[in-house]
Coordinates of C-alpha atoms in Angstrom, one line a residue:
M1 CA 39.5 24.7 -0.2
R2 CA 42.0 27.1 1.4
T3 CA 43.3 24.1 3.6
W4 CA 43.6 22.0 0.4
G5 CA 45.6 24.8 -1.3
R6 CA 48.0 25.0 1.7
Q7 CA 48.5 21.3 1.6
L8 CA 49.3 21.4 -2.1
K9 CA 51.9 24.1 -1.5
M10 CA 53.4 22.0 1.3
A11 CA 53.5 19.1 -1.1
W12 CA 55.3 21.2 -3.7
R13 CA 57.8 22.5 -1.1
A14 CA 58.5 19.0 0.2
G15 CA 58.6 17.5 -3.3
V16 CA 61.2 20.1 -4.5
L17 CA 63.4 20.7 -1.4
A18 CA 63.4 17.4 0.6
P19 CA 66.8 15.8 1.1
G20 CA 67.5 13.6 -1.9
L21 CA 64.7 15.0 -4.1
A22 CA 66.4 18.3 -4.8
V23 CA 69.5 16.5 -6.0
G24 CA 67.4 14.1 -8.0
W25 CA 65.6 16.9 -9.8
C26 CA 68.9 18.5 -10.6
L27 CA 70.3 15.3 -12.1
A28 CA 67.1 14.7 -14.0
V29 CA 67.2 18.2 -15.5
L30 CA 70.9 17.7 -16.5
L31 CA 70.1 14.3 -18.1
F32 CA 67.2 15.9 -19.9
A33 CA 69.3 18.7 -21.1
G34 CA 71.9 16.2 -22.3
L35 CA 69.3 14.3 -24.3
R36 CA 68.2 17.6 -26.0
L37 CA 71.9 18.4 -26.8
L38 CA 72.8 14.9 -28.1
G39 CA 69.5 14.5 -29.8
Q40 CA 70.0 17.5 -32.0
H41 CA 71.6 15.4 -34.7
P42 CA 70.0 12.2 -36.1
G43 CA 71.2 8.7 -35.5
W44 CA 71.7 6.4 -32.5
H45 CA 74.8 6.7 -30.4
V46 CA 76.0 4.8 -27.4
D47 CA 76.1 7.9 -25.2
L48 CA 72.5 8.8 -26.2
V49 CA 71.3 5.3 -25.3
V50 CA 73.1 5.5 -22.0
L51 CA 71.5 8.8 -21.2
I52 CA 68.1 7.5 -21.9
L53 CA 68.6 4.5 -19.7
L54 CA 70.0 6.7 -16.9
L55 CA 67.0 9.1 -17.2
M56 CA 64.5 6.2 -17.0
A57 CA 66.2 4.7 -13.9
L58 CA 66.5 8.1 -12.2
S59 CA 62.8 8.9 -13.0
A60 CA 61.7 5.6 -11.4
W61 CA 63.8 6.4 -8.3
Q62 CA 62.7 10.0 -8.1
L63 CA 59.0 9.2 -8.3
T64 CA 59.3 6.4 -5.7
H65 CA 61.3 8.6 -3.4
L66 CA 58.9 11.4 -3.9
A67 CA 55.9 9.3 -3.0
L68 CA 57.5 7.9 0.1
T69 CA 58.5 11.5 1.1
L70 CA 55.0 12.8 0.6
I71 CA 53.4 10.1 2.8
G72 CA 55.9 10.9 5.6
R73 CA 58.3 7.9 5.3
R74 CA 61.4 9.9 4.6
P75 CA 63.4 6.9 3.3
A76 CA 67.1 6.7 2.7
G77 CA 68.1 6.8 -0.9
W78 CA 69.2 3.2 -1.0
Q79 CA 65.7 2.1 0.3
S80 CA 64.0 3.7 -2.7
W81 CA 66.5 2.1 -5.0
Q82 CA 65.7 -1.3 -3.5
L83 CA 62.0 -0.7 -4.1
V84 CA 62.7 0.3 -7.7
W85 CA 64.8 -2.7 -8.3
R86 CA 62.2 -5.0 -6.8
H87 CA 59.6 -3.7 -9.3
K88 CA 62.0 -3.0 -12.2
G89 CA 59.8 -4.8 -14.8
A90 CA 56.7 -3.0 -13.8
W91 CA 58.5 0.3 -13.7
L92 CA 59.8 -0.3 -17.3
L93 CA 56.3 -0.8 -18.5
V94 CA 55.0 2.2 -16.7
E95 CA 57.7 4.5 -18.1
L96 CA 57.2 3.1 -21.6
G97 CA 53.5 3.7 -21.3
L98 CA 53.9 7.3 -20.0
T99 CA 56.4 8.0 -22.8
I100 CA 54.0 6.8 -25.5
L101 CA 51.2 9.0 -23.9
A102 CA 53.5 12.0 -23.7
L103 CA 54.9 11.7 -27.3
P104 CA 52.0 13.6 -28.9
L105 CA 52.4 16.3 -26.3
G106 CA 56.0 16.9 -27.1
L107 CA 57.6 14.9 -24.3
G108 CA 59.4 18.0 -23.1
G109 CA 61.0 18.6 -26.5
L110 CA 62.2 15.0 -26.9
S111 CA 59.4 13.7 -29.2
S112 CA 60.9 14.8 -32.5
R113 CA 64.3 13.7 -31.3
L114 CA 63.0 10.2 -30.8
L115 CA 60.6 9.9 -33.8
V116 CA 63.3 11.1 -36.2
R117 CA 65.2 8.0 -35.2
L118 CA 62.3 5.6 -35.7
P119 CA 63.0 3.2 -38.6
L120 CA 60.0 1.5 -40.1
P121 CA 59.4 -0.3 -43.4
A122 CA 58.6 2.0 -46.3
D123 CA 55.4 0.1 -47.2
F124 CA 54.0 0.5 -43.7
I125 CA 54.9 4.3 -43.7
N126 CA 53.2 4.6 -47.1
Y127 CA 50.1 2.8 -46.0
V128 CA 49.8 5.1 -43.0
G129 CA 50.3 8.2 -45.1
L130 CA 47.8 7.2 -47.7
N131 CA 45.2 6.2 -45.1
R132 CA 46.0 8.9 -42.6
R133 CA 42.4 9.8 -41.7
P134 CA 41.2 6.3 -40.7
V135 CA 44.6 5.5 -39.2
G136 CA 44.5 8.7 -37.2
I137 CA 41.0 8.1 -35.9
T138 CA 42.0 4.6 -34.8
V139 CA 45.1 5.8 -33.1
A140 CA 43.2 8.6 -31.4
I141 CA 40.6 6.1 -30.0
I142 CA 43.3 3.8 -28.8
Y143 CA 45.2 6.7 -27.2
I144 CA 42.0 7.9 -25.4
V145 CA 41.3 4.4 -24.1
V146 CA 44.9 3.9 -22.8
A147 CA 44.9 7.4 -21.2
G148 CA 41.6 6.6 -19.5
V149 CA 42.8 3.3 -18.2
C150 CA 45.9 5.1 -16.8
L151 CA 43.7 7.7 -15.2
L152 CA 41.5 5.2 -13.5
R153 CA 44.0 2.6 -12.6
G154 CA 47.2 4.7 -12.2
P155 CA 46.9 5.1 -8.4
W156 CA 46.5 1.4 -7.8
V157 CA 49.4 0.6 -10.1
F158 CA 51.5 3.2 -8.3
R159 CA 50.6 1.7 -5.0
R160 CA 52.0 -1.7 -6.1
L161 CA 55.2 0.1 -7.0
A162 CA 55.3 1.8 -3.6
P163 CA 53.4 -0.6 -1.2
Q164 CA 53.9 1.8 1.8
I165 CA 51.2 4.1 0.4
R166 CA 48.2 3.4 2.6
R167 CA 45.4 4.3 0.2
P168 CA 45.6 5.3 -3.5
G169 CA 44.1 8.4 -4.8
S170 CA 40.7 8.6 -6.4
W171 CA 40.0 9.3 -10.1
R172 CA 38.6 12.7 -9.0
Q173 CA 41.9 13.5 -7.4
M174 CA 43.7 12.4 -10.6
V175 CA 41.5 14.6 -12.7
V176 CA 42.2 17.6 -10.5
A177 CA 45.9 16.9 -10.6
L178 CA 45.8 16.8 -14.4
L179 CA 43.9 20.1 -14.5
I180 CA 46.5 21.7 -12.2
G181 CA 49.2 20.4 -14.4
A182 CA 47.5 21.8 -17.5
G183 CA 47.1 25.1 -15.7
L184 CA 50.8 25.3 -14.8
M185 CA 51.7 24.6 -18.5
G186 CA 49.2 27.2 -19.6
V187 CA 50.7 29.8 -17.4
W188 CA 54.2 28.9 -18.7
W189 CA 52.9 29.1 -22.3
G190 CA 51.4 32.5 -21.7
L191 CA 54.6 33.9 -20.2
A192 CA 56.6 32.3 -23.0
E193 CA 54.5 33.9 -25.7
G194 CA 54.9 37.2 -23.9
I195 CA 58.6 36.8 -24.0
V196 CA 58.4 36.0 -27.8
T197 CA 56.5 39.2 -28.3
L198 CA 59.1 41.1 -26.4
N199 CA 61.8 39.6 -28.7
W200 CA 59.7 40.6 -31.8
W201 CA 59.6 44.1 -30.4
G202 CA 63.3 44.1 -29.7
D203 CA 64.4 42.7 -33.1
A204 CA 62.8 45.8 -34.7
R205 CA 64.4 48.3 -32.4
L206 CA 67.6 47.0 -30.9
A207 CA 71.1 46.6 -32.5
A208 CA 71.9 43.1 -33.7
G209 CA 74.1 42.2 -30.8
L210 CA 71.5 43.4 -28.2
A211 CA 68.7 41.6 -30.0
K212 CA 70.7 38.3 -29.9
G213 CA 71.5 38.8 -26.3
L214 CA 67.8 39.4 -25.5
A215 CA 67.0 36.1 -27.4
A216 CA 69.7 34.2 -25.3
G217 CA 68.3 35.5 -22.0
S218 CA 64.7 34.7 -23.2
L219 CA 65.6 31.1 -24.1
L220 CA 67.1 30.6 -20.6
L221 CA 64.0 32.0 -18.9
I222 CA 61.6 29.9 -21.0
F223 CA 63.6 26.7 -20.3
L224 CA 63.7 27.4 -16.5
G225 CA 60.0 28.2 -16.5
F226 CA 59.2 25.0 -18.4
V227 CA 61.3 22.9 -16.0
V228 CA 59.6 24.4 -12.9
A229 CA 56.1 23.9 -14.4
V230 CA 56.9 20.2 -15.2
I231 CA 58.4 19.5 -11.8
L232 CA 55.4 21.1 -10.0
A233 CA 53.0 19.2 -12.3
A234 CA 54.8 15.9 -11.5
I235 CA 54.7 16.5 -7.8
T236 CA 50.9 17.3 -8.0
L237 CA 50.3 14.1 -9.9
V238 CA 52.3 11.9 -7.5
W239 CA 50.6 13.6 -4.5
S240 CA 47.2 12.7 -6.0
W241 CA 48.4 9.1 -6.7
C242 CA 49.2 8.9 -2.9
G243 CA 45.7 10.1 -2.0
Q244 CA 46.7 13.7 -1.3
P245 CA 48.2 13.1 2.2
A246 CA 48.9 15.9 4.6
V247 CA 52.5 17.1 4.4
S248 CA 53.6 19.0 7.4
R249 CA 57.2 18.2 8.3
P250 CA 59.4 21.3 7.8
I251 CA 61.9 21.2 4.9
P252 CA 65.3 22.8 5.0
R253 CA 65.4 25.7 2.5
R254 CA 69.1 25.4 1.7
Q255 CA 68.5 22.4 -0.5
G256 CA 67.0 24.8 -3.1
W257 CA 70.4 26.1 -4.1
W258 CA 71.3 22.8 -5.7
L259 CA 68.3 23.0 -7.9
V260 CA 68.7 26.7 -8.9
T261 CA 72.4 26.4 -9.7
L262 CA 72.2 23.3 -11.8
L263 CA 69.0 24.4 -13.5
V264 CA 70.8 27.6 -14.7
I265 CA 73.8 25.5 -16.0
A266 CA 71.5 23.1 -17.9
G267 CA 69.3 25.9 -19.2
G268 CA 72.4 27.8 -20.4
C269 CA 73.6 24.8 -22.4
V270 CA 70.2 24.2 -23.9
S271 CA 69.6 27.9 -24.8
A272 CA 73.0 28.3 -26.3
Q273 CA 72.4 25.3 -28.5
A274 CA 69.0 26.6 -29.6
L275 CA 70.6 30.0 -30.5
E276 CA 73.6 28.7 -32.3
S277 CA 72.3 25.5 -33.9
T278 CA 72.5 25.1 -37.6
P279 CA 70.9 25.1 -40.0
Q280 CA 69.2 28.5 -39.4
F281 CA 68.1 31.0 -42.0
A282 CA 69.5 29.0 -44.9
A283 CA 69.2 30.0 -48.5
M284 CA 65.6 29.6 -49.5
V285 CA 63.9 28.1 -52.6
A286 CA 60.6 29.8 -53.2
I287 CA 57.9 27.6 -54.6
S288 CA 54.4 28.6 -55.7
H289 CA 51.7 26.2 -54.3
R290 CA 49.3 25.0 -57.1
G291 CA 50.7 27.7 -59.3
V292 CA 48.9 30.6 -57.5
D293 CA 50.2 33.8 -55.7
H294 CA 47.9 35.7 -53.4
G295 CA 44.7 34.2 -54.8
V296 CA 45.2 35.6 -58.3
G297 CA 43.7 33.1 -60.7
V298 CA 42.3 29.5 -60.3
Q299 CA 44.7 26.9 -59.0
N300 CA 46.4 24.7 -61.6
T301 CA 45.3 26.7 -64.6
L302 CA 47.2 28.5 -67.4
G303 CA 46.0 31.9 -66.3
A304 CA 47.4 31.4 -62.8
L305 CA 50.7 30.0 -64.2
R306 CA 51.2 33.0 -66.5
H307 CA 50.7 35.4 -63.7
V308 CA 52.8 33.6 -61.1
S309 CA 55.7 33.1 -63.5
Q310 CA 56.2 36.8 -63.7
Q311 CA 57.3 36.6 -60.0
R312 CA 60.1 34.2 -61.1
P313 CA 59.6 31.5 -58.5
D314 CA 62.2 28.7 -58.3
Y315 CA 59.4 26.2 -59.0
V316 CA 55.7 26.3 -59.7
E317 CA 54.1 23.3 -57.8
M318 CA 51.1 21.8 -59.6
D319 CA 49.1 18.5 -59.5
L320 CA 48.3 15.7 -61.9
H321 CA 45.4 13.2 -61.9
E322 CA 45.0 10.3 -64.4
T323 CA 41.8 10.6 -66.5
R324 CA 39.4 7.9 -67.7
D325 CA 41.3 7.6 -71.0
H326 CA 44.6 7.3 -69.2
Q327 CA 45.8 10.8 -69.9
W328 CA 46.8 13.4 -67.4
V329 CA 44.8 16.5 -66.3
V330 CA 46.2 19.3 -64.2
L331 CA 44.1 19.2 -61.1
H332 CA 44.5 18.8 -57.3
D333 CA 41.1 17.7 -56.0
E334 CA 39.8 14.1 -56.3
N335 CA 36.3 15.5 -56.9
L336 CA 35.2 18.4 -59.1
A337 CA 32.4 19.5 -56.7
V338 CA 34.2 22.5 -55.3
L339 CA 35.9 23.9 -58.4
A340 CA 33.5 22.9 -61.1
Q341 CA 30.3 22.3 -59.1
R342 CA 30.1 18.8 -60.6
N343 CA 30.1 15.6 -58.5
A344 CA 32.6 13.6 -60.5
T345 CA 36.1 12.4 -60.3
P346 CA 38.8 12.7 -63.0
H347 CA 38.6 8.9 -63.5
Q348 CA 35.0 9.2 -64.5
L349 CA 35.7 11.6 -67.3
T350 CA 37.9 11.7 -70.4
L351 CA 40.6 14.4 -70.9
A352 CA 38.4 16.1 -73.5
Q353 CA 35.4 16.2 -71.2
L354 CA 37.6 17.7 -68.4
E355 CA 39.0 20.4 -70.7
R356 CA 35.5 21.6 -71.4
L357 CA 34.8 22.2 -67.7
T358 CA 35.0 25.7 -66.3
V359 CA 36.5 26.0 -62.8
H360 CA 35.9 28.9 -60.4
E361 CA 38.0 30.2 -57.5
N362 CA 38.9 33.5 -55.8
G363 CA 36.5 35.4 -58.1
Y364 CA 38.3 34.1 -61.2
H365 CA 37.3 31.4 -63.7
D366 CA 39.3 29.3 -66.2
H367 CA 39.3 25.9 -67.9
L368 CA 41.0 22.7 -66.8
V369 CA 44.0 21.9 -69.0
S370 CA 45.9 18.9 -70.1
W371 CA 49.3 18.1 -68.7
S372 CA 51.0 18.4 -72.1
T373 CA 49.5 21.9 -72.6
Y374 CA 50.6 23.0 -69.2
L375 CA 54.1 21.7 -69.6
R376 CA 54.5 23.4 -73.0
T377 CA 53.4 26.7 -71.6
A378 CA 55.8 26.4 -68.6
E379 CA 58.6 25.6 -71.0
R380 CA 57.8 28.7 -73.2
L381 CA 57.9 30.7 -69.9
H382 CA 61.2 29.0 -68.9
Q383 CA 59.5 28.1 -65.6
P384 CA 60.6 25.0 -63.8
L385 CA 57.8 22.9 -62.3
L386 CA 57.4 20.8 -59.2
V387 CA 54.9 18.1 -60.3
E388 CA 52.8 16.3 -57.7
I389 CA 51.4 13.0 -59.0
K390 CA 48.2 12.2 -57.3
T391 CA 47.2 8.6 -57.0
T392 CA 43.9 6.8 -56.4
P393 CA 42.9 3.1 -56.4
Q394 CA 41.4 3.6 -59.9
D395 CA 44.7 4.4 -61.5
S396 CA 45.7 2.2 -64.4
A397 CA 48.5 -0.3 -64.1
G398 CA 51.8 1.2 -65.2
A399 CA 50.6 4.8 -65.2
V400 CA 53.6 6.1 -63.3
R401 CA 56.2 4.2 -65.4
R402 CA 54.5 5.5 -68.6
F403 CA 54.8 9.0 -67.2
A404 CA 58.5 8.5 -66.4
H405 CA 59.3 7.1 -69.9
Q406 CA 57.4 9.9 -71.6
Y407 CA 58.4 12.9 -69.5
G408 CA 61.3 12.0 -67.2
A409 CA 64.1 13.2 -69.5
R410 CA 62.2 16.3 -70.5
L411 CA 61.5 17.3 -67.0
R412 CA 65.1 16.8 -66.0
R413 CA 66.2 18.9 -69.0
D414 CA 63.8 21.7 -67.8
G415 CA 65.2 21.6 -64.3
S416 CA 61.9 20.4 -63.0
A417 CA 61.2 17.9 -60.3
V418 CA 58.4 15.5 -59.2
H419 CA 57.1 14.6 -55.7
S420 CA 54.2 12.5 -54.4
L421 CA 52.4 11.5 -51.2
D422 CA 52.5 7.9 -52.5
Y423 CA 55.9 6.4 -51.9
R424 CA 55.2 3.8 -54.6
V425 CA 55.3 6.7 -57.1
V426 CA 58.7 7.8 -55.7
A427 CA 60.2 4.3 -56.0
Q428 CA 58.8 3.7 -59.5
L429 CA 60.0 7.0 -60.8
K430 CA 63.5 6.5 -59.5
Q431 CA 63.7 3.1 -60.9
T432 CA 62.5 4.2 -64.4
A433 CA 64.1 7.6 -64.6
P434 CA 67.0 7.6 -62.1
Q435 CA 68.3 11.0 -63.2
L436 CA 65.0 12.7 -62.4
Q437 CA 64.7 14.6 -59.1
V438 CA 62.0 12.9 -57.1
G439 CA 60.8 13.8 -53.6
Y440 CA 58.5 12.3 -51.0
I441 CA 55.7 14.4 -49.4
T442 CA 55.2 13.7 -45.7
P443 CA 51.6 14.2 -44.5
F444 CA 53.0 14.3 -41.0
N445 CA 56.5 13.8 -39.6
W446 CA 56.7 10.7 -37.3
V447 CA 59.4 8.5 -38.6
A448 CA 63.1 8.5 -39.8
P449 CA 63.3 10.1 -43.3
A450 CA 65.9 7.5 -44.2
S451 CA 63.2 4.9 -44.1
V452 CA 61.8 6.4 -47.3
P453 CA 64.8 7.5 -49.3
A454 CA 64.2 10.4 -51.8
D455 CA 66.1 13.1 -53.6
F456 CA 64.3 15.7 -51.4
Y457 CA 61.5 15.9 -48.9
S458 CA 58.4 18.0 -48.8
F459 CA 57.7 18.1 -45.0
Q460 CA 54.4 19.0 -43.6
R461 CA 54.8 22.3 -41.7
I462 CA 52.8 21.8 -38.5
S463 CA 54.9 18.8 -37.3
V464 CA 58.2 19.6 -38.8
S465 CA 61.2 20.2 -36.6
Q466 CA 64.9 21.0 -37.0
Q467 CA 65.7 17.4 -36.3
F468 CA 63.8 16.3 -39.4
I469 CA 65.5 18.9 -41.5
L470 CA 68.9 17.8 -40.2
A471 CA 68.0 14.1 -40.9
A472 CA 67.1 15.1 -44.5
H473 CA 70.5 16.9 -44.8
Q474 CA 72.3 13.9 -43.4
A475 CA 70.8 11.8 -46.2
G476 CA 72.0 14.5 -48.7
A477 CA 68.5 15.7 -49.5
P478 CA 67.0 19.2 -49.3
A479 CA 64.1 19.8 -47.0
W480 CA 61.2 21.8 -48.3
V481 CA 58.1 22.7 -46.2
W482 CA 54.5 23.1 -47.1
T483 CA 52.5 25.4 -46.8
P484 CA 53.4 28.4 -44.7
D485 CA 51.4 31.4 -45.8
S486 CA 51.7 34.0 -43.0
P487 CA 54.9 36.0 -42.6
A488 CA 55.3 34.5 -39.1
A489 CA 55.1 30.9 -40.3
M490 CA 57.5 31.7 -43.2
I491 CA 60.0 33.2 -40.9
R492 CA 59.8 30.3 -38.4
M493 CA 60.4 27.8 -41.1
W494 CA 63.3 29.9 -42.4
A495 CA 64.7 29.9 -38.8
L496 CA 64.4 26.1 -38.6
G497 CA 66.7 25.9 -41.6
A498 CA 64.3 24.7 -44.3
D499 CA 65.8 24.8 -47.8
G500 CA 62.5 25.8 -49.5
E501 CA 58.9 26.7 -48.8
I502 CA 55.9 25.8 -50.8
T503 CA 53.4 28.6 -50.3
N504 CA 50.2 30.2 -51.6
E505 CA 51.8 33.6 -51.0
L506 CA 54.9 33.6 -53.2
S507 CA 55.5 37.3 -53.3
R508 CA 55.2 37.5 -49.5
L509 CA 57.8 34.7 -49.2
Q510 CA 60.1 36.5 -51.5
R511 CA 59.9 39.7 -49.3
V512 CA 60.5 37.6 -46.2
V513 CA 63.7 36.0 -47.4
R514 CA 65.1 39.4 -48.3
Q515 CA 65.1 40.4 -44.7
R516 CA 68.2 40.3 -42.5
P517 CA 68.2 37.1 -40.4
G518 CA 69.5 39.1 -37.4
K519 CA 66.1 40.9 -37.2
N520 CA 64.2 37.6 -36.7
W521 CA 65.6 36.1 -33.5
W522 CA 62.1 36.1 -32.2
A523 CA 61.4 33.1 -34.6
V524 CA 64.2 31.1 -32.9
V525 CA 62.7 31.8 -29.5
Q526 CA 59.2 30.8 -30.8
N527 CA 60.5 27.6 -32.4
F528 CA 62.1 26.8 -29.0
V529 CA 58.7 27.2 -27.3
F530 CA 57.1 24.9 -29.8
S531 CA 59.8 22.4 -29.4
C532 CA 59.1 22.0 -25.7
V533 CA 55.5 20.9 -26.2

């Protein structure tokens, strides 16, 4: 085991410092930093496409040259280029496959920058969103199968790309390499979170200028640590593809200065962009999720509405379902089992039957209420609403258009808005009541927002990034985020530049946005860590 560890260290040393490889890593990092910088804003540009093509070509050369170096061939640079050109079609497929596999893992911070540029038909996006669980399970199964095939067949494919390799690595060696790579990223993550904690401490105790300086240095360290971890993980993987050969030839140390110097330059550019990019800490719209604040009352009931309206939120978000008699009831769940202990759906009961049900939550009880009653109460309280229209296959034909004709002008007059997870609702409402503010709720963020035009977007919090918020702004639409409830999550979304937050903890959000942004640089650092993976 000790001998194996020494061989791995020699492979790392050779893979980083060997002539040609050190410069290659430097160029790759510079191209990667350029993609992060150019990819900050949505849209495709010639320079962005050129950088992507250059990075793909350089990656193929770097991995080929690395493999030949590790097996002791020490080729000239042009020899590796010849080998890459000879297998250019295979390399393109390999790199596309690796990119697809790396997308869910962040692709080093490039995932959101690529996905936000992915245009797809609105009908397809809507189908995926409405059927996200079966689609997600199917995609996960396909991903596992593809990853397994790459794990088992990767060494043999790589041997075809570099025929000088005498024997490919075994699947056990591949598994060990992946575990080492995961360990390196785990160490980086732990150190990065420690740096975030240091910034949180510094924001509370240091002057504004010093706190910002600490954040700038922290971003640089986190970027450099990430690059080092990725390079060492890549070398470990290629070494295993090559059968873990012994690496013993001495490597000149002076080559390391190329890597260190250009790494610092690239890291400085990336960290400066992360620190100064806009939007950050924008004016915030505070929205109560399901009309509740801090668990006081039962969601979507009049008691909760009256209580939360005293906090004067910009909007109270609430939900509508169609009933069996084609009325609207204020309710989120598609089944009443949890709130009313009755195994029934709104479509199985009339509005009158639903209004007689008692619902329980958070130690409170109340009655379900009709949409017309809820709306009248909100208007008496001068409380704008954010109405979410829920849809099911049992909805009656024309339900959304009837809603728009009956309530569109009234909601617009009240300063209220409507949004939905079903893009068909968004399209029908805009067609029937074009002056009404209508938004689209994203169950996860994986495609260009321009593919589903809306007046605003309610982005799911876990997968949102600054690029999606910028893409919404580019389309002239505000970006709201659901549902950050902890102070840390609220501040991170604020630091991303979200225009509004839909939360179950309204009063907590209102306290958060009264803070000085200069005391929350830790959130910018934390968002940067999350953007890398």
